[in-house]
Amino acid sequence: MGWEEKQVRGYPEFVQTAQRYHGRPIFALFCGDKDAEGKSWCPDCVTAEPVVRKELHNMPDESVFIYCLVGDRAYWKDPNNEFRKNLKLTGVPTLLKYGTDPNSYCSVLTVEVIRICQTLNKL
């Protein structure tokens, strides 16, 4: 495996981890927190995670995959949470790809893309 995974919870842990791997390609999947049984409060996150994980083997060598839990539903819904304010996230799940410039990123996965993938897999 030419890439590595880091799991974090909350904005401060995400920033710390992203800074630690500055200069390497970073893919970050943001999802809602999970309960004691390991299930997220976000049904789209439950759907997206296995789809994303199935494709991790395609990441470039030296990449870092950060799986980030954004918090509970009430925190996520707060329009002033750090993910919304600082990263401009508008929904979960969201998969971001960071280049070597930590100030530039693009959203590469939305709920709509997940639904398209699911539909294609059923054909």
Coordinates of N, CA, C and O in Angstrom, one line a residue:
M1 N 0.9 -1.2 0.0 CA 0.0 0.0 0.0 C 0.9 1.2 0.0 O 1.7 1.4 0.9
G2 N 0.7 2.1 -1.0 CA 1.6 3.3 -1.1 C 0.9 4.5 -0.5 O 1.4 5.6 -0.7
W3 N -0.1 4.4 0.3 CA -0.8 5.5 0.9 C -1.1 5.1 2.3 O -0.9 3.9 2.7
E4 N -1.5 6.1 3.1 CA -1.8 5.8 4.5 C -3.1 6.5 4.9 O -3.5 7.5 4.3
E5 N -3.7 5.9 6.0 CA -5.0 6.5 6.5 C -4.8 7.0 7.9 O -4.2 6.3 8.7
K6 N -5.5 8.1 8.1 CA -5.5 8.7 9.5 C -7.0 9.0 9.8 O -7.7 9.5 8.9
Q7 N -7.4 8.6 11.0 CA -8.8 8.9 11.4 C -8.8 9.9 12.5 O -8.0 9.8 13.4
V8 N -9.6 11.0 12.3 CA -9.6 12.1 13.2 C -11.1 12.4 13.5 O -12.0 12.1 12.8
R9 N -11.3 13.2 14.6 CA -12.6 13.7 15.0 C -12.5 15.2 15.3 O -11.7 15.6 16.2
G10 N -13.3 16.0 14.6 CA -13.3 17.4 14.9 C -12.3 18.2 14.1 O -11.4 17.7 13.5
Y11 N -12.6 19.5 14.0 CA -11.8 20.4 13.2 C -10.4 20.5 13.6 O -9.5 20.4 12.8
P12 N -10.1 20.7 14.9 CA -8.7 20.9 15.3 C -7.9 19.7 15.0 O -6.7 19.8 14.5
E13 N -8.4 18.5 15.2 CA -7.6 17.3 14.8 C -7.4 17.2 13.3 O -6.4 16.8 12.8
F14 N -8.4 17.6 12.5 CA -8.3 17.5 11.1 C -7.2 18.5 10.6 O -6.3 18.1 9.9
V15 N -7.2 19.7 11.2 CA -6.2 20.7 10.8 C -4.8 20.2 11.1 O -3.8 20.3 10.3
Q16 N -4.6 19.7 12.3 CA -3.3 19.2 12.8 C -2.8 18.1 11.9 O -1.7 18.1 11.5
T17 N -3.7 17.2 11.5 CA -3.3 16.1 10.7 C -2.9 16.5 9.3 O -1.9 16.1 8.7
A18 N -3.8 17.4 8.7 CA -3.5 17.9 7.4 C -2.2 18.7 7.4 O -1.4 18.5 6.4
Q19 N -1.9 19.4 8.4 CA -0.6 20.2 8.5 C 0.6 19.2 8.6 O 1.6 19.5 8.0
R20 N 0.4 18.1 9.3 CA 1.5 17.2 9.5 C 1.9 16.5 8.2 O 3.0 16.2 8.0
Y21 N 0.9 16.4 7.2 CA 1.2 15.8 5.9 C 1.3 16.8 4.8 O 1.2 16.4 3.6
H22 N 1.5 18.0 5.1 CA 1.7 19.1 4.1 C 2.7 18.7 3.1 O 3.8 18.1 3.4
G23 N 2.4 18.9 1.8 CA 3.3 18.5 0.8 C 3.0 17.2 0.1 O 3.6 16.9 -0.9
R24 N 2.1 16.4 0.7 CA 1.7 15.2 0.1 C 0.2 15.3 -0.3 O -0.5 16.1 0.2
P25 N -0.2 14.6 -1.3 CA -1.6 14.6 -1.7 C -2.4 14.1 -0.6 O -2.2 13.1 0.0
I26 N -3.5 14.9 -0.2 CA -4.4 14.5 0.8 C -5.8 14.4 0.3 O -6.3 15.3 -0.4
F27 N -6.4 13.3 0.6 CA -7.9 13.1 0.4 C -8.5 13.0 1.7 O -8.1 12.2 2.6
A28 N -9.6 13.8 1.9 CA -10.2 13.9 3.2 C -11.7 13.6 3.0 O -12.4 14.3 2.3
L29 N -12.2 12.6 3.7 CA -13.6 12.3 3.7 C -14.2 12.7 5.0 O -13.8 12.3 6.1
F30 N -15.2 13.6 5.0 CA -15.9 14.2 6.1 C -17.3 13.5 6.3 O -18.1 13.5 5.3
C31 N -17.5 12.9 7.4 CA -18.8 12.2 7.7 C -19.3 12.6 9.1 O -18.5 13.1 9.9
G32 N -20.5 12.3 9.3 CA -21.1 12.5 10.6 C -20.6 11.5 11.6 O -20.2 10.4 11.3
D33 N -20.6 11.9 12.9 CA -20.1 11.0 14.0 C -20.9 9.7 14.0 O -22.0 9.6 13.5
K34 N -20.3 8.7 14.6 CA -20.9 7.3 14.7 C -21.3 7.0 16.1 O -20.7 7.5 17.0
D35 N -22.4 6.2 16.2 CA -22.9 5.8 17.5 C -22.1 4.7 18.1 O -21.1 4.2 17.5
A36 N -22.5 4.1 19.2 CA -21.8 3.0 19.9 C -21.7 1.8 19.0 O -20.8 1.0 19.1
E37 N -22.7 1.6 18.1 CA -22.6 0.5 17.2 C -21.9 0.8 15.9 O -21.8 -0.1 15.0
G38 N -21.3 2.0 15.8 CA -20.5 2.3 14.6 C -21.3 2.8 13.4 O -20.7 2.9 12.3
K39 N -22.5 3.3 13.7 CA -23.3 3.8 12.6 C -23.5 5.3 12.7 O -23.8 5.8 13.7
S40 N -23.2 6.0 11.6 CA -23.3 7.4 11.5 C -24.8 7.9 11.6 O -25.7 7.2 11.1
W41 N -25.0 9.1 12.2 CA -26.3 9.7 12.2 C -26.7 10.1 10.8 O -27.9 10.4 10.5
C42 N -25.7 10.2 9.9 CA -25.9 10.7 8.5 C -26.1 9.5 7.6 O -25.2 8.8 7.3
P43 N -27.4 9.3 7.1 CA -27.6 8.1 6.2 C -26.8 8.2 4.9 O -26.3 7.2 4.4
D44 N -26.5 9.4 4.4 CA -25.7 9.5 3.2 C -24.3 9.1 3.4 O -23.6 8.6 2.6
C45 N -23.8 9.4 4.7 CA -22.4 9.0 5.0 C -22.3 7.4 5.1 O -21.3 6.9 4.7
V46 N -23.4 6.8 5.6 CA -23.4 5.4 5.7 C -23.3 4.8 4.3 O -22.6 3.8 4.1
T47 N -23.9 5.4 3.3 CA -23.9 5.0 1.9 C -22.6 5.3 1.3 O -22.0 4.4 0.6
A48 N -22.0 6.4 1.6 CA -20.8 6.9 0.9 C -19.5 6.1 1.3 O -18.7 5.9 0.5
E49 N -19.4 5.9 2.6 CA -18.1 5.4 3.1 C -17.7 4.1 2.4 O -16.5 4.0 1.9
P50 N -18.5 3.1 2.2 CA -18.0 1.9 1.5 C -17.7 2.1 0.1 O -16.8 1.5 -0.5
V51 N -18.4 3.1 -0.6 CA -18.1 3.4 -2.0 C -16.7 4.0 -2.1 O -15.9 3.7 -2.9
V52 N -16.4 5.0 -1.2 CA -15.1 5.6 -1.2 C -14.0 4.6 -0.8 O -13.0 4.5 -1.5
R53 N -14.2 3.8 0.2 CA -13.2 2.9 0.7 C -12.9 1.8 -0.4 O -11.7 1.4 -0.5
K54 N -13.9 1.5 -1.2 CA -13.6 0.5 -2.3 C -12.6 1.1 -3.3 O -12.0 0.3 -4.0
E55 N -12.5 2.4 -3.4 CA -11.6 3.0 -4.4 C -10.3 3.5 -3.9 O -9.5 4.0 -4.6
L56 N -10.1 3.3 -2.6 CA -8.8 3.9 -2.0 C -7.6 3.3 -2.6 O -6.5 4.0 -2.7
H57 N -7.7 2.1 -3.1 CA -6.5 1.5 -3.7 C -6.0 2.2 -4.9 O -4.9 2.1 -5.4
N58 N -6.8 3.1 -5.5 CA -6.5 3.9 -6.7 C -5.8 5.2 -6.3 O -5.4 6.0 -7.2
M59 N -5.6 5.5 -5.0 CA -4.9 6.8 -4.7 C -3.5 6.7 -5.1 O -2.8 5.7 -5.0
P60 N -2.9 7.9 -5.4 CA -1.5 7.9 -5.8 C -0.6 7.5 -4.6 O -1.0 7.7 -3.4
D61 N 0.6 7.0 -4.9 CA 1.5 6.7 -3.9 C 1.8 7.9 -3.1 O 1.8 9.0 -3.6
E62 N 2.1 7.7 -1.8 CA 2.5 8.8 -0.8 C 1.2 9.6 -0.4 O 1.4 10.6 0.3
S63 N 0.0 9.3 -0.9 CA -1.2 10.0 -0.5 C -1.5 9.7 0.9 O -1.1 8.7 1.5
V64 N -2.3 10.6 1.5 CA -2.9 10.4 2.8 C -4.4 10.5 2.7 O -4.9 11.5 2.1
F65 N -5.1 9.5 3.3 CA -6.5 9.6 3.4 C -6.9 9.9 4.8 O -6.6 9.2 5.7
I66 N -7.6 11.0 5.0 CA -8.0 11.4 6.3 C -9.5 11.2 6.4 O -10.3 11.8 5.7
Y67 N -9.9 10.3 7.3 CA -11.3 10.1 7.6 C -11.7 10.9 8.8 O -11.2 10.7 9.9
C68 N -12.5 11.9 8.6 CA -12.8 12.9 9.6 C -14.3 12.9 10.0 O -15.1 13.1 9.2
L69 N -14.5 12.6 11.3 CA -15.8 12.7 11.8 C -16.1 14.2 12.2 O -15.3 14.8 13.0
V70 N -17.2 14.8 11.7 CA -17.4 16.2 11.9 C -18.1 16.6 13.2 O -18.2 17.7 13.6
G71 N -18.6 15.6 13.9 CA -19.4 15.8 15.1 C -20.8 15.3 15.1 O -21.2 14.7 14.1
D72 N -21.5 15.6 16.1 CA -22.9 15.1 16.1 C -23.8 16.0 15.2 O -23.4 17.0 14.7
R73 N -25.0 15.5 15.1 CA -25.9 16.2 14.1 C -26.2 17.7 14.5 O -26.2 18.6 13.6
A74 N -26.4 17.9 15.8 CA -26.6 19.3 16.2 C -25.4 20.2 15.9 O -25.6 21.4 15.4
Y75 N -24.2 19.7 16.1 CA -23.0 20.5 15.8 C -22.9 20.8 14.3 O -22.7 21.9 13.9
W76 N -23.2 19.7 13.5 CA -23.1 19.9 12.1 C -24.1 20.9 11.5 O -23.8 21.7 10.7
K77 N -25.3 20.8 12.1 CA -26.3 21.7 11.6 C -26.1 23.2 12.0 O -26.7 24.1 11.4
D78 N -25.2 23.5 12.9 CA -24.9 24.8 13.3 C -24.2 25.5 12.1 O -23.1 25.1 11.8
P79 N -24.8 26.6 11.6 CA -24.1 27.2 10.4 C -22.8 27.9 10.8 O -22.0 28.2 9.9
N80 N -22.5 28.0 12.1 CA -21.2 28.6 12.5 C -20.1 27.5 12.9 O -19.1 27.9 13.4
N81 N -20.4 26.3 12.6 CA -19.4 25.3 13.0 C -18.1 25.5 12.1 O -18.2 26.1 11.0
E82 N -17.0 25.0 12.6 CA -15.7 25.3 12.0 C -15.6 24.7 10.6 O -14.9 25.3 9.7
F83 N -16.2 23.6 10.4 CA -16.1 23.0 9.0 C -16.8 23.8 8.0 O -16.3 24.0 6.9
R84 N -18.0 24.3 8.4 CA -18.7 25.2 7.5 C -18.1 26.5 7.3 O -18.0 27.0 6.1
K85 N -17.6 27.1 8.4 CA -17.0 28.5 8.3 C -15.6 28.4 7.6 O -15.3 29.2 6.7
N86 N -14.8 27.5 8.0 CA -13.4 27.5 7.5 C -13.1 26.7 6.2 O -12.3 27.1 5.4
L87 N -13.8 25.6 6.0 CA -13.6 24.8 4.8 C -14.7 25.0 3.8 O -14.7 24.4 2.8
K88 N -15.8 25.7 4.2 CA -16.9 26.0 3.4 C -17.7 24.7 3.0 O -18.3 24.6 1.9
L89 N -17.6 23.7 3.9 CA -18.4 22.5 3.6 C -19.9 22.8 3.7 O -20.3 23.6 4.6
T90 N -20.6 22.3 2.8 CA -22.1 22.5 2.8 C -22.9 21.3 3.2 O -24.1 21.3 3.4
G91 N -22.2 20.1 3.2 CA -22.9 18.9 3.4 C -21.9 17.8 3.8 O -20.7 17.9 3.5
V92 N -22.4 16.7 4.4 CA -21.7 15.5 4.6 C -22.5 14.4 3.9 O -23.7 14.5 4.0
P93 N -21.9 13.5 3.3 CA -20.4 13.3 3.2 C -19.8 14.3 2.1 O -20.5 14.6 1.2
T94 N -18.6 14.6 2.3 CA -17.8 15.4 1.4 C -16.4 14.8 1.3 O -15.8 14.6 2.4
L95 N -15.9 14.6 0.1 CA -14.6 14.2 -0.1 C -13.8 15.3 -0.7 O -14.2 15.8 -1.8
L96 N -12.8 15.8 0.0 CA -11.9 16.8 -0.6 C -10.6 16.3 -1.0 O -10.0 15.4 -0.3
K97 N -10.1 16.8 -2.1 CA -8.7 16.5 -2.5 C -7.9 17.8 -2.3 O -8.2 18.8 -2.9
Y98 N -6.8 17.6 -1.5 CA -5.9 18.7 -1.3 C -4.6 18.4 -2.2 O -4.2 17.3 -2.2
G99 N -4.1 19.4 -2.8 CA -2.8 19.3 -3.5 C -1.7 19.6 -2.5 O -1.8 19.5 -1.3
T100 N -0.6 19.9 -3.1 CA 0.6 20.3 -2.3 C 0.4 21.7 -1.6 O 1.1 22.0 -0.7
D101 N -0.5 22.5 -2.1 CA -0.8 23.8 -1.6 C -2.0 23.6 -0.6 O -3.1 23.3 -1.0
P102 N -1.7 23.7 0.7 CA -2.8 23.4 1.7 C -3.9 24.4 1.6 O -5.0 24.2 2.2
N103 N -3.8 25.5 0.9 CA -4.9 26.5 0.8 C -5.8 26.3 -0.4 O -6.7 27.0 -0.6
S104 N -5.4 25.3 -1.2 CA -6.3 25.0 -2.3 C -6.8 23.5 -2.2 O -6.1 22.6 -1.8
Y105 N -8.1 23.4 -2.4 CA -8.7 22.1 -2.3 C -9.9 22.1 -3.2 O -10.4 23.2 -3.6
C106 N -10.4 20.9 -3.6 CA -11.6 20.9 -4.4 C -12.4 19.7 -3.9 O -11.9 18.7 -3.4
S107 N -13.7 19.9 -3.9 CA -14.6 18.9 -3.5 C -14.8 17.9 -4.7 O -15.1 18.3 -5.8
V108 N -14.5 16.6 -4.4 CA -14.6 15.6 -5.5 C -15.7 14.7 -5.3 O -15.9 13.8 -6.1
L109 N -16.5 14.8 -4.2 CA -17.6 13.9 -4.0 C -18.7 14.6 -3.3 O -18.5 15.3 -2.4
T110 N -19.9 14.4 -3.9 CA -21.1 15.0 -3.2 C -22.1 13.8 -3.1 O -21.9 12.8 -3.7
V111 N -23.1 14.1 -2.4 CA -24.2 13.1 -2.3 C -24.7 12.7 -3.7 O -25.0 11.6 -3.9
E112 N -24.8 13.7 -4.6 CA -25.3 13.4 -5.9 C -24.5 12.4 -6.6 O -24.9 11.5 -7.3
V113 N -23.1 12.5 -6.5 CA -22.2 11.6 -7.1 C -22.4 10.2 -6.5 O -22.4 9.2 -7.3
I114 N -22.6 10.1 -5.2 CA -22.8 8.8 -4.6 C -24.0 8.1 -5.2 O -24.0 6.9 -5.5
R115 N -25.1 8.9 -5.3 CA -26.3 8.3 -5.8 C -26.2 7.8 -7.3 O -26.7 6.8 -7.7
I116 N -25.4 8.6 -8.1 CA -25.2 8.2 -9.4 C -24.4 6.8 -9.4 O -24.7 5.9 -10.2
C117 N -23.4 6.8 -8.6 CA -22.5 5.5 -8.5 C -23.4 4.3 -8.1 O -23.3 3.2 -8.6
Q118 N -24.3 4.5 -7.1 CA -25.2 3.5 -6.7 C -26.1 3.0 -7.8 O -26.3 1.8 -8.0
T119 N -26.6 4.0 -8.6 CA -27.5 3.6 -9.7 C -26.7 2.8 -10.8 O -27.2 1.8 -11.3
L120 N -25.5 3.3 -11.1 CA -24.7 2.6 -12.1 C -24.4 1.2 -11.6 O -24.3 0.2 -12.4
N121 N -24.1 1.0 -10.3 CA -23.8 -0.3 -9.8 C -25.0 -1.3 -9.9 O -24.8 -2.5 -9.9
K122 N -26.2 -0.8 -9.9 CA -27.4 -1.6 -10.0 C -27.7 -2.1 -11.4 O -28.5 -2.9 -11.6
L123 N -27.1 -1.4 -12.4 CA -27.4 -1.7 -13.8 C -26.7 -3.1 -14.2 O -25.8 -3.5 -13.7

